[in-house]
CSV table of C-alpha atoms and ligand atoms in Angstrom, one decimal:
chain,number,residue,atom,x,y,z
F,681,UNK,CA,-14.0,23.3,-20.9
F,682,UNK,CA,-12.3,20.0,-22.3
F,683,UNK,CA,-13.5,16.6,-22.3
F,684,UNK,CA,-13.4,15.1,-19.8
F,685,UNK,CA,-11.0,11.9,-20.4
F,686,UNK,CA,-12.2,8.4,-20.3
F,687,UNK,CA,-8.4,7.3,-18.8
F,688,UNK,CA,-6.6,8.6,-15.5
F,689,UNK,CA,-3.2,8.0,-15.2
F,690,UNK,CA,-1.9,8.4,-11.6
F,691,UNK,CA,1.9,8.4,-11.0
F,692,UNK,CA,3.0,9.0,-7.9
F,693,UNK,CA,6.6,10.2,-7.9
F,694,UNK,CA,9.3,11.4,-5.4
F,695,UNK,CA,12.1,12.0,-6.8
F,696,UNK,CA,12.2,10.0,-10.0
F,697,UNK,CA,14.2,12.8,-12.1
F,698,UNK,CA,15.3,10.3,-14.4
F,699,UNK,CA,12.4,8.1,-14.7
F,700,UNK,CA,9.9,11.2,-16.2
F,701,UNK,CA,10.8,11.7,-19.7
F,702,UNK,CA,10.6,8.3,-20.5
F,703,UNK,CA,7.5,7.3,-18.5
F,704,UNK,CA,5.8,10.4,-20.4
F,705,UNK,CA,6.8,9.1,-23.5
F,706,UNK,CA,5.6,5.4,-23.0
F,707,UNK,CA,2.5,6.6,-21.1
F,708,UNK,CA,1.8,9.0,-24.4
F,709,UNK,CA,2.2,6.7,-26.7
F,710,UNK,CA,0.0,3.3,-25.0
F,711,UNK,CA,-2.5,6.1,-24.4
F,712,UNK,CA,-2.7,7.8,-27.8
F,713,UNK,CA,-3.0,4.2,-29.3
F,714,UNK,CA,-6.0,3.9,-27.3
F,715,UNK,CA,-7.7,6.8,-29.2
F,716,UNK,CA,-9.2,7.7,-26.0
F,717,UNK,CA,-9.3,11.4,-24.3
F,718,UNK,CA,-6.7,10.8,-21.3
F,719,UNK,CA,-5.3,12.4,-18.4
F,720,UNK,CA,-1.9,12.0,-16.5
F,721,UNK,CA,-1.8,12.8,-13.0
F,722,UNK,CA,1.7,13.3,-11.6
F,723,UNK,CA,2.2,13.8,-8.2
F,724,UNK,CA,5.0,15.1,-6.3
F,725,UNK,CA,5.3,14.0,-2.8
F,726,UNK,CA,8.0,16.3,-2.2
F,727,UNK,CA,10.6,15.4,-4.3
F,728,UNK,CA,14.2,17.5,-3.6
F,729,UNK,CA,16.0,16.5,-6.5
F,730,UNK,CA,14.6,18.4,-9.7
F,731,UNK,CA,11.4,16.2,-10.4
F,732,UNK,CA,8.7,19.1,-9.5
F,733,UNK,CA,10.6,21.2,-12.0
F,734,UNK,CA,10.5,18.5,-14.7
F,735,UNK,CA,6.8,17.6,-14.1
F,736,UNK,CA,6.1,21.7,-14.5
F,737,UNK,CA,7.6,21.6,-18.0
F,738,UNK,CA,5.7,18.3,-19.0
F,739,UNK,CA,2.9,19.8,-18.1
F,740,UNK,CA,3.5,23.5,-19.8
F,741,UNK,CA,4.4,20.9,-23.1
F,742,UNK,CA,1.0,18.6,-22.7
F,743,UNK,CA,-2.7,19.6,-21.1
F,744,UNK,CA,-3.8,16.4,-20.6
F,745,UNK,CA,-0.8,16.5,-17.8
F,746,UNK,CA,-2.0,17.3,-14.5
F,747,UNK,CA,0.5,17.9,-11.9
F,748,UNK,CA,-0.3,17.9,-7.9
F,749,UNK,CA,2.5,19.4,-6.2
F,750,UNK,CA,2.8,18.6,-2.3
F,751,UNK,CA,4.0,20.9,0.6
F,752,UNK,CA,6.3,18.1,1.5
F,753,UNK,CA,6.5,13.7,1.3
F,754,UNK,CA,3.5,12.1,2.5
F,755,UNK,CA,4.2,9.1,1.2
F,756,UNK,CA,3.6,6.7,-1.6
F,757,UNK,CA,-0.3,5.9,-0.4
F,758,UNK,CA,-1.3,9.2,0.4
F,759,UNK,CA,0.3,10.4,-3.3
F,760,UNK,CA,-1.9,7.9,-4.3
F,761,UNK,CA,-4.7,8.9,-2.7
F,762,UNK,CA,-4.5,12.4,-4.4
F,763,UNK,CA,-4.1,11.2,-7.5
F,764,UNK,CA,-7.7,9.5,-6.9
F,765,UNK,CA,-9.1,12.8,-5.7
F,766,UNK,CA,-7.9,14.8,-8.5
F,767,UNK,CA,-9.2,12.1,-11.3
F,768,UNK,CA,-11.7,12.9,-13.8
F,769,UNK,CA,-11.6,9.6,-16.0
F,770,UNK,CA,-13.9,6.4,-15.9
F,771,UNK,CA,-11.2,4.2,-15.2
F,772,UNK,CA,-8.3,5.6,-13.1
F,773,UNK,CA,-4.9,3.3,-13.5
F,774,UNK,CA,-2.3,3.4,-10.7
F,775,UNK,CA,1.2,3.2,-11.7
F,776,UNK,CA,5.0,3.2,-10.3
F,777,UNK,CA,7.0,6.4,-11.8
F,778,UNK,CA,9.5,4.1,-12.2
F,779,UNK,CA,8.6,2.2,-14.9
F,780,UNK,CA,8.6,-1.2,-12.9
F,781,UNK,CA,5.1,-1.4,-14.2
F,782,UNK,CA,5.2,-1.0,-17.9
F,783,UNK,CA,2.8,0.7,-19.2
F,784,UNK,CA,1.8,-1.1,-21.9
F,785,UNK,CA,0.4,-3.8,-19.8
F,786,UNK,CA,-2.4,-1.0,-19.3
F,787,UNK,CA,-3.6,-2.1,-22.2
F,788,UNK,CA,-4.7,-5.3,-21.0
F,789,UNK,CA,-6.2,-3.8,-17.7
F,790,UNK,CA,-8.6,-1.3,-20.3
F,791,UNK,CA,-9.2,-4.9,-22.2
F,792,UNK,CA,-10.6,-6.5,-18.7
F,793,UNK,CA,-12.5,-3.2,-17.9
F,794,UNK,CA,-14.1,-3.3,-20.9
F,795,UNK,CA,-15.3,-6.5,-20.2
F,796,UNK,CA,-17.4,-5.2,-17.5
F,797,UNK,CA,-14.6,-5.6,-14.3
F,798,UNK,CA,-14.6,-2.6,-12.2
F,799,UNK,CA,-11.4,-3.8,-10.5
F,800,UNK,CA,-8.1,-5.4,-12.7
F,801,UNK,CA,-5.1,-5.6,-10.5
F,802,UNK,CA,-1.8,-6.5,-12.1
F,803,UNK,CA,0.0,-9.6,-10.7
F,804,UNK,CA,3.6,-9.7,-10.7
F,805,UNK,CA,4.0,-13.2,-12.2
F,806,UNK,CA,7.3,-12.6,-12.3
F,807,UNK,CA,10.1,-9.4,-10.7
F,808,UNK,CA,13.4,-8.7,-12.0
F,809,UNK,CA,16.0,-6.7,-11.0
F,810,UNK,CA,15.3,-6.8,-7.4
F,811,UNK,CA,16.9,-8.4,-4.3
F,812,UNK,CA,16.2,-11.7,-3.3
F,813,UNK,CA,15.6,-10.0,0.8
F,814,UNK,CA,12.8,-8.0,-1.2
F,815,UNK,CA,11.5,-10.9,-3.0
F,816,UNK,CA,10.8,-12.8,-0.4
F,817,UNK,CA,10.2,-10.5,2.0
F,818,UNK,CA,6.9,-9.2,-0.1
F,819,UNK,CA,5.9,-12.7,-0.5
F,820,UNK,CA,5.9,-13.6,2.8
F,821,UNK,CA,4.1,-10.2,3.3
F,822,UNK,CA,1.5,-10.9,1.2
F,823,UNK,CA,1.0,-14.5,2.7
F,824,UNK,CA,0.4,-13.0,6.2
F,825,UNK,CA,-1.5,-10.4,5.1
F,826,UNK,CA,-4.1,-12.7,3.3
F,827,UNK,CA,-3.8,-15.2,6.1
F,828,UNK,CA,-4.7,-12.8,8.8
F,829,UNK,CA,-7.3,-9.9,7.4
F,830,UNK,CA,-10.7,-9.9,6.9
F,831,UNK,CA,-10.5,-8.9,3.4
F,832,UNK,CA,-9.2,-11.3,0.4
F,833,UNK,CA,-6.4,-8.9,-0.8
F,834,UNK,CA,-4.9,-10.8,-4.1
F,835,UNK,CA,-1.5,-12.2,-3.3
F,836,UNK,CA,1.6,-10.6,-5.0
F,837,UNK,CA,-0.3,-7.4,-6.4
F,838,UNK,CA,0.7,-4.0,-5.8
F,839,UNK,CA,-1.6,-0.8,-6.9
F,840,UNK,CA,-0.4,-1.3,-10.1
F,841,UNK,CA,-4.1,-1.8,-11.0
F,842,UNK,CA,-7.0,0.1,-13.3
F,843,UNK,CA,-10.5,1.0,-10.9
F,844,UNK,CA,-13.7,2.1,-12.0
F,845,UNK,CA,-14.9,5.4,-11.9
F,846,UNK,CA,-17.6,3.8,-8.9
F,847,UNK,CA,-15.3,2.1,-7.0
F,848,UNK,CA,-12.6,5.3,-7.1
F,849,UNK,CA,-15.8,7.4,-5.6
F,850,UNK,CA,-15.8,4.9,-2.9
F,851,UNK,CA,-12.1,4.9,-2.1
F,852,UNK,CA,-12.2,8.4,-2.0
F,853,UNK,CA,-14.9,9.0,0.3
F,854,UNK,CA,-13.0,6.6,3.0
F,855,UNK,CA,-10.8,8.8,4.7
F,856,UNK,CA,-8.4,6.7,7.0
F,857,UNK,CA,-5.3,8.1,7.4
F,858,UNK,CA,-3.3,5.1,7.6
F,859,UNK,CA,-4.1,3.6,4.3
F,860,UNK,CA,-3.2,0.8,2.6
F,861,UNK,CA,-5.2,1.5,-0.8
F,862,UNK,CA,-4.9,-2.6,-2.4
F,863,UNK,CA,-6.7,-4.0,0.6
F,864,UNK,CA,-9.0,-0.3,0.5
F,865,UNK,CA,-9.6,-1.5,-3.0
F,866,UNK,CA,-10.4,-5.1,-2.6
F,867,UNK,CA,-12.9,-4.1,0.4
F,868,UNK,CA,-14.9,-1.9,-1.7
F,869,UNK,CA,-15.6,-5.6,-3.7
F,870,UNK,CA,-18.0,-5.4,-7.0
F,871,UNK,CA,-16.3,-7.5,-10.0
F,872,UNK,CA,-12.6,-7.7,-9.5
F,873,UNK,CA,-10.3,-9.7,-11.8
F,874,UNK,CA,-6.2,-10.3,-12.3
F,875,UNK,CA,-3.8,-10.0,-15.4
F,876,UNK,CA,-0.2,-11.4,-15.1
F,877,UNK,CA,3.1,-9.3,-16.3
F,878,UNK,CA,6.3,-9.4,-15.6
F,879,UNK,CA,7.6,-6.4,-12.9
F,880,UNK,CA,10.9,-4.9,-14.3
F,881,UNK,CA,13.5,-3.6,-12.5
F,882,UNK,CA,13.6,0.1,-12.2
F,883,UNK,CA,14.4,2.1,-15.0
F,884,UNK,CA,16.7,4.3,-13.5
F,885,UNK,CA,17.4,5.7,-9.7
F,886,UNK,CA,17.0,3.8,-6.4
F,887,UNK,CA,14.0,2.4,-4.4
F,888,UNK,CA,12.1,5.1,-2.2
F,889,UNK,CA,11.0,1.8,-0.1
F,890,UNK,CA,13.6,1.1,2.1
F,891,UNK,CA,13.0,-1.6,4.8
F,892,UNK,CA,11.9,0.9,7.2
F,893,UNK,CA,9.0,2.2,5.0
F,894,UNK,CA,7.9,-1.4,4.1
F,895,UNK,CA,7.5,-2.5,8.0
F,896,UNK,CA,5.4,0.6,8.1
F,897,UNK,CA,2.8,-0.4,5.1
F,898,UNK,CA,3.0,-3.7,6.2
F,899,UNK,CA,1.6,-2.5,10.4
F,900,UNK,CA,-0.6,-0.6,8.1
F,901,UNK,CA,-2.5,-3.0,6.3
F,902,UNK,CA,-2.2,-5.2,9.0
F,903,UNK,CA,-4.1,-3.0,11.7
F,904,UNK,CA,-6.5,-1.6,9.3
F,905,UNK,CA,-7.9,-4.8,8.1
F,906,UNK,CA,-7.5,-7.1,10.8
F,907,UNK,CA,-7.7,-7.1,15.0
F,908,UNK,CA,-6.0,-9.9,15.0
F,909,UNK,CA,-2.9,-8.8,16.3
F,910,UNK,CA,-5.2,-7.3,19.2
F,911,UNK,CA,-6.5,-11.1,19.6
F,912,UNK,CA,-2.9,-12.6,20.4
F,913,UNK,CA,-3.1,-10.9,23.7
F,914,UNK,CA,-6.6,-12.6,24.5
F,915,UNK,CA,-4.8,-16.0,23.2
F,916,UNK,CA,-1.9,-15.9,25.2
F,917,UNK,CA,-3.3,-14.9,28.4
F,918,UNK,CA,-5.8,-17.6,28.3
F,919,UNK,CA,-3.1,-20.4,27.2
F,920,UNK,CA,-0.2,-19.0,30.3
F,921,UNK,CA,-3.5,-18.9,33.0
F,922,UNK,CA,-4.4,-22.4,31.3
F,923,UNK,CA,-0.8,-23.4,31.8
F,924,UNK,CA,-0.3,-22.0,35.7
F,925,UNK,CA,-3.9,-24.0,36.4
F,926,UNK,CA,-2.5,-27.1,35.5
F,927,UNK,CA,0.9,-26.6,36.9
F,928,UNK,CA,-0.4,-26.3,40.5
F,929,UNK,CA,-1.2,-29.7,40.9
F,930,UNK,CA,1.7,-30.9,39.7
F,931,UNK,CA,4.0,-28.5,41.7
F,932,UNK,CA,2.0,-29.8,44.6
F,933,UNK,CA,2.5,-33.6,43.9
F,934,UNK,CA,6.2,-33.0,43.4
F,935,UNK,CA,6.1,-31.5,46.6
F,936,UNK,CA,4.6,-33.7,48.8
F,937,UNK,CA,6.9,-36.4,47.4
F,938,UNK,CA,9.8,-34.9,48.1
F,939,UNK,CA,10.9,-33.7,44.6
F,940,UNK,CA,13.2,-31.2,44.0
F,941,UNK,CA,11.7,-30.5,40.1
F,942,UNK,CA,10.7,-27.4,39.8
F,943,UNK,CA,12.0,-25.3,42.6
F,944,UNK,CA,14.5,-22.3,42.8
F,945,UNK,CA,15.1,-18.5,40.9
F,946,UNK,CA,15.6,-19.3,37.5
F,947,UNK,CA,12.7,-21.0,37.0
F,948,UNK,CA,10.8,-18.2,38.4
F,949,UNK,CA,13.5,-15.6,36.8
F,950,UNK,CA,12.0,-17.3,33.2
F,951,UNK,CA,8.4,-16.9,33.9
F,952,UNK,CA,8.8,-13.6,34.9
F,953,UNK,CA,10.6,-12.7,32.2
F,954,UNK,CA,8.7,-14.6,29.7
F,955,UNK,CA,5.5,-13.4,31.1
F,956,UNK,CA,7.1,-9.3,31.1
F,957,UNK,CA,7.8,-9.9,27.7
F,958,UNK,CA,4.6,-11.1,26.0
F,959,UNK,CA,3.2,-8.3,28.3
F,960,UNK,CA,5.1,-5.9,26.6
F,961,UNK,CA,4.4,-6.6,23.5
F,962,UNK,CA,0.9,-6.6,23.8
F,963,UNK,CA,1.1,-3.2,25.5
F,964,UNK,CA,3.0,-1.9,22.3
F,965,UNK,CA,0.6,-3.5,20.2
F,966,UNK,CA,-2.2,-1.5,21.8
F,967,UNK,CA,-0.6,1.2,21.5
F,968,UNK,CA,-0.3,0.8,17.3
F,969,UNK,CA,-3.9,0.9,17.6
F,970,UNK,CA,-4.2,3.5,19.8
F,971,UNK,CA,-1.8,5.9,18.0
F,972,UNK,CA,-4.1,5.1,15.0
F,973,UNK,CA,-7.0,6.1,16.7
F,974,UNK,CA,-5.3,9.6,18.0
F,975,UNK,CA,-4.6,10.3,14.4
F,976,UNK,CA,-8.4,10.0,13.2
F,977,UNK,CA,-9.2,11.7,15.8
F,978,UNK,CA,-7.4,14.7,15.0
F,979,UNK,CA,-8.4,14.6,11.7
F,980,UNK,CA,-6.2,16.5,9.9
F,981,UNK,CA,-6.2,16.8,6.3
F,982,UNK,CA,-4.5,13.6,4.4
F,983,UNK,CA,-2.0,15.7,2.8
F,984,UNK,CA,-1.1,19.6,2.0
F,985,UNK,CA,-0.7,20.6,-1.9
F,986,UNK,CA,1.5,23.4,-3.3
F,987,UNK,CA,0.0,23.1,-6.5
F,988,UNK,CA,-3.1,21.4,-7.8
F,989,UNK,CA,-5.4,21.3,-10.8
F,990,UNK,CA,-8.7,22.3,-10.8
F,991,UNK,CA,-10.9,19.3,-9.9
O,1760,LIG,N1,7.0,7.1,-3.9
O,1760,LIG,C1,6.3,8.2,-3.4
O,1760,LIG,N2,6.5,8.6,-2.1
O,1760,LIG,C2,7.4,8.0,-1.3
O,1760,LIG,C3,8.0,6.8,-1.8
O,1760,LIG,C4,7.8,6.4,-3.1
O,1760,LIG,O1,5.5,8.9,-4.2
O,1760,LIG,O2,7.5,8.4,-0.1
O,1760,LIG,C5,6.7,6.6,-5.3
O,1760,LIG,C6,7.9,6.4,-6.1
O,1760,LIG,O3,8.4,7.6,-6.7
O,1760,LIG,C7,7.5,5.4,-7.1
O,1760,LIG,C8,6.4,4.6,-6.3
O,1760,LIG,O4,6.1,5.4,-5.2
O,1760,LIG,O5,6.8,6.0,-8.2
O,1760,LIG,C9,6.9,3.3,-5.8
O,1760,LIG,O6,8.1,3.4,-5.1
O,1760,LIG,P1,9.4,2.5,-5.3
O,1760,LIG,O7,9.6,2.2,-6.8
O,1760,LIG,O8,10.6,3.2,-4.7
O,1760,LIG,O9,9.0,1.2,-4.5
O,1760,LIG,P2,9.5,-0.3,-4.9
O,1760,LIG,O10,9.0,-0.5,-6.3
O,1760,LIG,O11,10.9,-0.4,-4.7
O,1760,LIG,O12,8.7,-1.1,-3.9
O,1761,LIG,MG1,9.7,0.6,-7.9
């Protein structure tokens, strides 16, 4: 039986061919400066393009590589999320495959967690190499997502982040399938603390976030830290019957007058409309919910592995 490290690594990676050797190499060599027993978790979430193959050989070449190998993609948060399961370490780092978080910044998260923090996110103080739509389309994500949930989830972080050995065991035992692991994280609270870096651009390859997938995390961490969405129906119904109340009156005075304010289809053609449409949106937002709740209830496993490592 080996040590068991003091460092996780967890790199969750579909289809980032090009991207391996070299985060090996710079993840190897941060780590062995360390002097530290570590671990590197690679996951594949179902990669097609030759990446479970490389991650195999890394691992034949190095023990302290431990690759999970899924049936199919699950996605970025639930590659995560095995990562986490399968961790043996005291602190656990999370980091993109795709070197946009460079790994030697982990040493500055092992400085803070040495210092007694059990959570160090990294905050991209600055990004390069990505599109200005994506740039300020994650800031005004993170806005609204600190605006409107329940839980203080630092602004412009992503899981590029170390967590404690405690706090992991507590992530791991929350099951929700829908998961949005930076706002999971900040929930779990006990001493949590930021260091800056600078986000490069990819090292090679394309983003496995397109617009589509990014609406999706964003619903996510939306509905499962806030009802708030749920509340806008509540809101609107009370301000349209608060707006009908006091339109009687004056729809009566205008009548009695002689007025003809007010009268004829398209006024009525916009309420209706207007009203049908707030109406159906908050149908569809019940249903986000709803859907949620079907998947819980089902309870099927977060995700299905090929291959995995002894725990
Ligand atoms: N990723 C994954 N499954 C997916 C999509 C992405 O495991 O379905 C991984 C990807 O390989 C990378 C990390 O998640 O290591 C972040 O993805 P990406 O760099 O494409 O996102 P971006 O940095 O563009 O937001
Ligand atoms: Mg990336």
């Amino acid at each position: 039986m080996s040590k068991l490290p003091v460092y996780s690594i967890v790199a969750p990676i579909y289809n980032e061919f090009e991207n391996l050797p070299v985060l090996y190499q710079r993840v190897r060599a941060v780590m062995e400066s360390t002097g530290e027993a570590w671990e590197l978790l690679l996951i594949d979430d179902g990669s097609t393009d030759g990446s479970t193959d490389c991650i195999r050989e890394l691992a034949a070449g190095d023990r302290r590589i431990r690759p999970v190998i899924f049936a199919r993609n699950f996605g970025h948060q639930i590659a995560v999320t095995a990562g986490l399961d399968y961790s043996r370490g005291k602190a656990i780092v999370i980091i993109d495959a795709d070197l946009q978080d460079p790994p030697e910044v982990m040493l500055d998260l092992f400085a803070k967690w040495k210092e007694g923090n059990e959570v160090v996110y990294a905050v991209r103080a600055e990004r390069e190499g990505e599109s200005l739509f994506k740039k300020l389309s994650a800031s005004l994500f993170y806005r609204l997502i600190f605006r409107i949930t329940d839980v203080k989830i630092p602004l412009d972080t992503g899981d590029f982040r170390l967590i404690d050995r405690k706090v992991v065991d507590i992530i791991n035992s929350m099951r929700e399938r829908h998961r949005f692991l930076r706002g999971m994280s900040a929930w779990v609270g006990f001493k949590q603390i930021g260091v800056e870096y600078k986000r490069s651009a990819r090292f090679a390859g394309e983003t496995k976030y397109p617009f589509r997938k990014m609406l999706r995390l964003a619903v996510n961490a939306i509905t499962g830290f806030s009802y708030f969405p749920l509340q806008l129906a509540t809101y609107f119904g009370f301000i349209s019957a608060g707006i009908s109340i006091l339109a009687i009156p004056v729809v009566i005075v205008l009548r009695v007058v002689g007025s003809q304010q007010l009268t004829g289809q398209a006024t009525t053609l916009i309420a209706v409309l207007f009203l049908g449409g707030v109406q159906l949106i908050s149908l569809g937002v019940l249903g986000e919910y709803i859907g949620r709740l079907y998947d819980e209830a089902k309870g099927r496993p977060l995700y299905v592995v090929r291959q995995a490592p002894d725990k």
